[in-house]
mmCIF file of C-alpha atoms in Angstrom:
data_model
loop_
_atom_site.group_PDB
_atom_site.id
_atom_site.type_symbol
_atom_site.label_atom_id
_atom_site.label_comp_id
_atom_site.label_asym_id
_atom_site.label_seq_id
_atom_site.Cartn_x
_atom_site.Cartn_y
_atom_site.Cartn_z
ATOM 1 C CA MET A 2 0.000 0.000 0.000
ATOM 2 C CA ASN A 3 1.163 3.522 -0.611
ATOM 3 C CA ILE A 4 0.991 6.347 1.909
ATOM 4 C CA ASP A 5 -2.327 7.665 0.591
ATOM 5 C CA GLU A 6 -3.936 4.229 0.917
ATOM 6 C CA TRP A 7 -2.589 3.880 4.477
ATOM 7 C CA LYS A 8 -3.878 7.344 5.369
ATOM 8 C CA ARG A 9 -7.327 6.566 4.027
ATOM 9 C CA LEU A 10 -7.469 3.217 5.826
ATOM 10 C CA LEU A 11 -5.989 4.225 9.174
ATOM 11 C CA LEU A 12 -7.563 7.640 9.513
ATOM 12 C CA GLY A 13 -10.931 6.291 8.383
ATOM 13 C CA ARG A 14 -10.895 3.443 10.883
ATOM 14 C CA THR A 15 -9.501 5.368 13.847
ATOM 15 C CA GLY A 16 -11.474 8.570 13.385
ATOM 16 C CA GLN A 17 -8.295 10.637 13.571
ATOM 17 C CA HIS A 18 -7.915 13.685 11.320
ATOM 18 C CA SER A 19 -4.211 13.476 10.577
ATOM 19 C CA VAL A 20 -1.223 11.158 10.679
ATOM 20 C CA ARG A 21 0.182 13.417 13.400
ATOM 21 C CA SER A 22 -2.867 13.023 15.662
ATOM 22 C CA LEU A 23 -2.907 9.263 15.016
ATOM 23 C CA ALA A 24 0.771 8.886 15.897
ATOM 24 C CA LEU A 25 0.462 10.954 19.068
ATOM 25 C CA ALA A 26 -2.625 8.982 20.136
ATOM 26 C CA VAL A 27 -0.652 5.711 20.043
ATOM 27 C CA GLY A 28 2.528 7.207 21.530
ATOM 28 C CA MET A 29 4.624 7.392 18.356
ATOM 29 C CA GLU A 30 6.605 10.175 16.816
ATOM 30 C CA PRO A 31 4.574 11.531 13.877
ATOM 31 C CA SER A 32 7.627 11.443 11.608
ATOM 32 C CA THR A 33 8.197 7.763 12.435
ATOM 33 C CA LEU A 34 4.629 6.800 11.553
ATOM 34 C CA ALA A 35 4.738 8.857 8.337
ATOM 35 C CA ARG A 36 8.022 7.199 7.320
ATOM 36 C CA GLN A 37 6.650 3.739 8.075
ATOM 37 C CA MET A 38 3.565 4.448 5.987
ATOM 38 C CA ARG A 39 5.817 5.471 3.057
ATOM 39 C CA THR A 40 8.298 2.605 3.309
ATOM 40 C CA GLY A 41 6.086 -0.233 4.531
ATOM 41 C CA LEU A 42 4.096 -0.145 7.733
ATOM 42 C CA PRO A 43 5.346 -2.890 10.067
ATOM 43 C CA ALA A 44 2.669 -5.349 11.149
ATOM 44 C CA GLU A 45 3.520 -4.538 14.773
ATOM 45 C CA THR A 46 2.617 -0.885 14.228
ATOM 46 C CA LEU A 47 -0.698 -1.815 12.631
ATOM 47 C CA ILE A 48 -1.456 -4.169 15.523
ATOM 48 C CA ASP A 49 -0.581 -1.471 18.082
ATOM 49 C CA ILE A 50 -2.922 0.984 16.338
ATOM 50 C CA CYS A 51 -5.720 -1.592 16.218
ATOM 51 C CA ARG A 52 -5.331 -2.441 19.886
ATOM 52 C CA HIS A 53 -5.229 1.212 20.932
ATOM 53 C CA PHE A 54 -8.444 2.040 19.064
ATOM 54 C CA GLY A 55 -10.257 -1.265 19.680
ATOM 55 C CA ILE A 56 -10.251 -2.210 15.991
ATOM 56 C CA GLU A 57 -10.403 -5.892 15.002
ATOM 57 C CA ILE A 58 -6.871 -6.887 14.049
ATOM 58 C CA VAL A 59 -7.444 -9.696 11.540
ATOM 59 C CA PRO A 60 -9.671 -7.711 9.139
ATOM 60 C CA MET A 61 -7.146 -4.866 9.244
ATOM 61 C CA MET A 62 -4.330 -7.306 8.492
ATOM 62 C CA VAL A 63 -6.297 -8.442 5.440
ATOM 63 C CA GLU A 64 -6.983 -4.870 4.308
ATOM 64 C CA GLY A 65 -3.341 -3.960 4.849
ATOM 65 C CA GLY A 66 -2.216 -6.892 2.708
ATOM 66 C CA TYR A 67 -0.509 -8.865 5.477
ATOM 67 C CA LEU A 68 -2.963 -11.781 5.241
ATOM 68 C CA THR A 69 -5.118 -13.150 2.447
ATOM 69 C CA PRO A 70 -8.831 -13.548 3.149
ATOM 70 C CA GLU A 71 -8.302 -17.324 3.012
ATOM 71 C CA GLU A 72 -5.561 -17.193 5.648
ATOM 72 C CA ALA A 73 -7.742 -15.090 7.922
ATOM 73 C CA HIS A 74 -10.695 -17.443 7.450
ATOM 74 C CA ASN A 75 -8.605 -20.570 8.111
ATOM 75 C CA GLY A 76 -7.483 -19.149 11.440
ATOM 76 C CA ASP A 77 -11.110 -18.616 12.419
ATOM 77 C CA ILE A 78 -11.979 -22.191 11.520
ATOM 78 C CA ARG A 79 -9.067 -23.681 13.460
ATOM 79 C CA ARG A 80 -9.887 -21.582 16.511
ATOM 80 C CA ALA A 81 -13.581 -22.453 16.331
ATOM 81 C CA LEU A 82 -12.805 -26.173 16.058
ATOM 82 C CA ARG A 83 -10.442 -26.055 19.032
ATOM 83 C CA GLU A 84 -12.985 -24.194 21.143
ATOM 84 C CA ALA A 85 -16.018 -26.273 20.118
ATOM 85 C CA THR A 86 -17.232 -28.819 22.633
ATOM 86 C CA ASP A 87 -17.448 -32.494 21.704
ATOM 87 C CA HIS A 88 -21.240 -32.105 21.775
ATOM 88 C CA GLN A 89 -21.106 -29.212 19.282
ATOM 89 C CA LEU A 90 -18.791 -31.160 16.970
ATOM 90 C CA MET A 91 -21.066 -34.197 17.044
ATOM 91 C CA LEU A 92 -24.184 -32.098 16.377
ATOM 92 C CA GLU A 93 -22.494 -30.550 13.333
ATOM 93 C CA THR A 94 -21.451 -33.984 12.081
ATOM 94 C CA LEU A 95 -25.012 -35.264 12.524
ATOM 95 C CA ARG A 96 -26.421 -32.195 10.755
ATOM 96 C CA ARG A 97 -24.165 -32.843 7.745
ATOM 97 C CA VAL A 98 -25.107 -36.522 7.589
ATOM 98 C CA GLN A 99 -28.834 -35.743 7.819
ATOM 99 C CA ALA A 100 -28.550 -32.991 5.185
ATOM 100 C CA GLY A 101 -26.703 -35.318 2.841
ATOM 101 C CA SER A 102 -23.729 -32.956 2.653
ATOM 102 C CA ALA A 103 -21.306 -35.109 4.648
ATOM 103 C CA SER A 104 -18.236 -36.229 2.724
ATOM 104 C CA SER A 105 -17.066 -39.807 2.482
ATOM 105 C CA GLU A 106 -14.604 -39.015 5.284
ATOM 106 C CA ILE A 107 -17.608 -38.997 7.601
ATOM 107 C CA THR A 108 -19.876 -41.571 5.979
ATOM 108 C CA ASP A 109 -17.421 -44.320 4.977
ATOM 109 C CA PRO A 110 -16.171 -46.920 7.472
ATOM 110 C CA ILE A 111 -12.945 -45.961 9.198
ATOM 111 C CA ASP A 112 -9.842 -48.030 8.505
ATOM 112 C CA VAL A 113 -7.756 -47.990 11.673
ATOM 113 C CA GLY A 114 -4.875 -49.746 9.975
ATOM 114 C CA GLY A 115 -5.414 -53.237 11.291
ATOM 115 C CA SER A 116 -7.774 -56.162 11.427
ATOM 116 C CA ASP A 117 -9.202 -58.164 14.291
ATOM 117 C CA GLU A 118 -6.472 -60.706 13.610
ATOM 118 C CA ASP A 119 -3.862 -58.104 14.610
ATOM 119 C CA TYR A 120 -5.061 -58.158 18.214
ATOM 120 C CA ASP A 121 -4.354 -61.017 20.588
ATOM 121 C CA VAL A 122 -7.514 -61.506 22.607
ATOM 122 C CA SER A 123 -6.570 -64.853 24.103
ATOM 123 C CA PRO A 124 -7.242 -65.260 27.842
ATOM 124 C CA GLU A 125 -3.488 -65.224 28.515
ATOM 125 C CA ALA A 126 -2.991 -61.960 26.623
ATOM 126 C CA LEU A 127 -5.999 -60.331 28.264
ATOM 127 C CA LYS A 128 -4.676 -61.204 31.728
ATOM 128 C CA LYS A 129 -1.497 -59.258 30.883
ATOM 129 C CA SER A 130 -3.257 -56.208 29.454
ATOM 130 C CA ASP A 131 -5.622 -53.480 30.560
ATOM 131 C CA LEU A 132 -8.233 -54.979 28.225
ATOM 132 C CA GLY A 133 -8.394 -58.004 30.481
ATOM 133 C CA LEU A 134 -9.171 -55.785 33.458
ATOM 134 C CA ALA A 135 -11.980 -54.124 31.540
ATOM 135 C CA SER A 136 -13.633 -57.469 30.860
ATOM 136 C CA LYS A 137 -13.133 -58.948 34.340
ATOM 137 C CA ARG A 138 -16.326 -60.153 35.946
ATOM 138 C CA GLY A 139 -17.328 -59.959 39.571
ATOM 139 C CA THR A 140 -18.378 -57.437 42.191
ATOM 140 C CA ARG A 141 -16.623 -54.148 41.985
ATOM 141 C CA LYS A 142 -15.987 -51.979 45.011
ATOM 142 C CA VAL A 143 -17.815 -49.046 43.409
ATOM 143 C CA ASP A 144 -20.935 -51.222 42.955
ATOM 144 C CA ALA A 145 -21.195 -52.006 46.659
ATOM 145 C CA PRO A 146 -23.379 -49.731 48.772
ATOM 146 C CA HIS A 147 -21.436 -47.241 50.880
ATOM 147 C CA ALA A 148 -18.152 -48.041 49.139
ATOM 148 C CA ASP A 149 -15.138 -46.128 50.353
#
């Protein structure tokens, strides 16, 4: 972006009337901000301005040419997936299946890389593994009334 494009973007978004007033508002020397706008505004400066004025950073990074719209959108998706609960993820999966828009990654059987023959489920092997404990029969302490 050239200096005129930066002026239009930054002054329009911050409500400031000049580069000088913008720089002073964020604690910069006006000449430093003007030089940065001419030679290439550092991302850190843009982020500082956004934070100071409460402007959303990611859309400004897209408008400033630091991120593509696709990059910005992918970050939103990754964050949303990380923050979604298991219940929310399962509801979305069910919605896609019911709508017929689920891909084969959801609707096809899952190949876990082995067959039943790859697992030793003999009584001897089960005794040595945690699987054997899971299948053990008998009264469990937690099933008894007033268990400690």
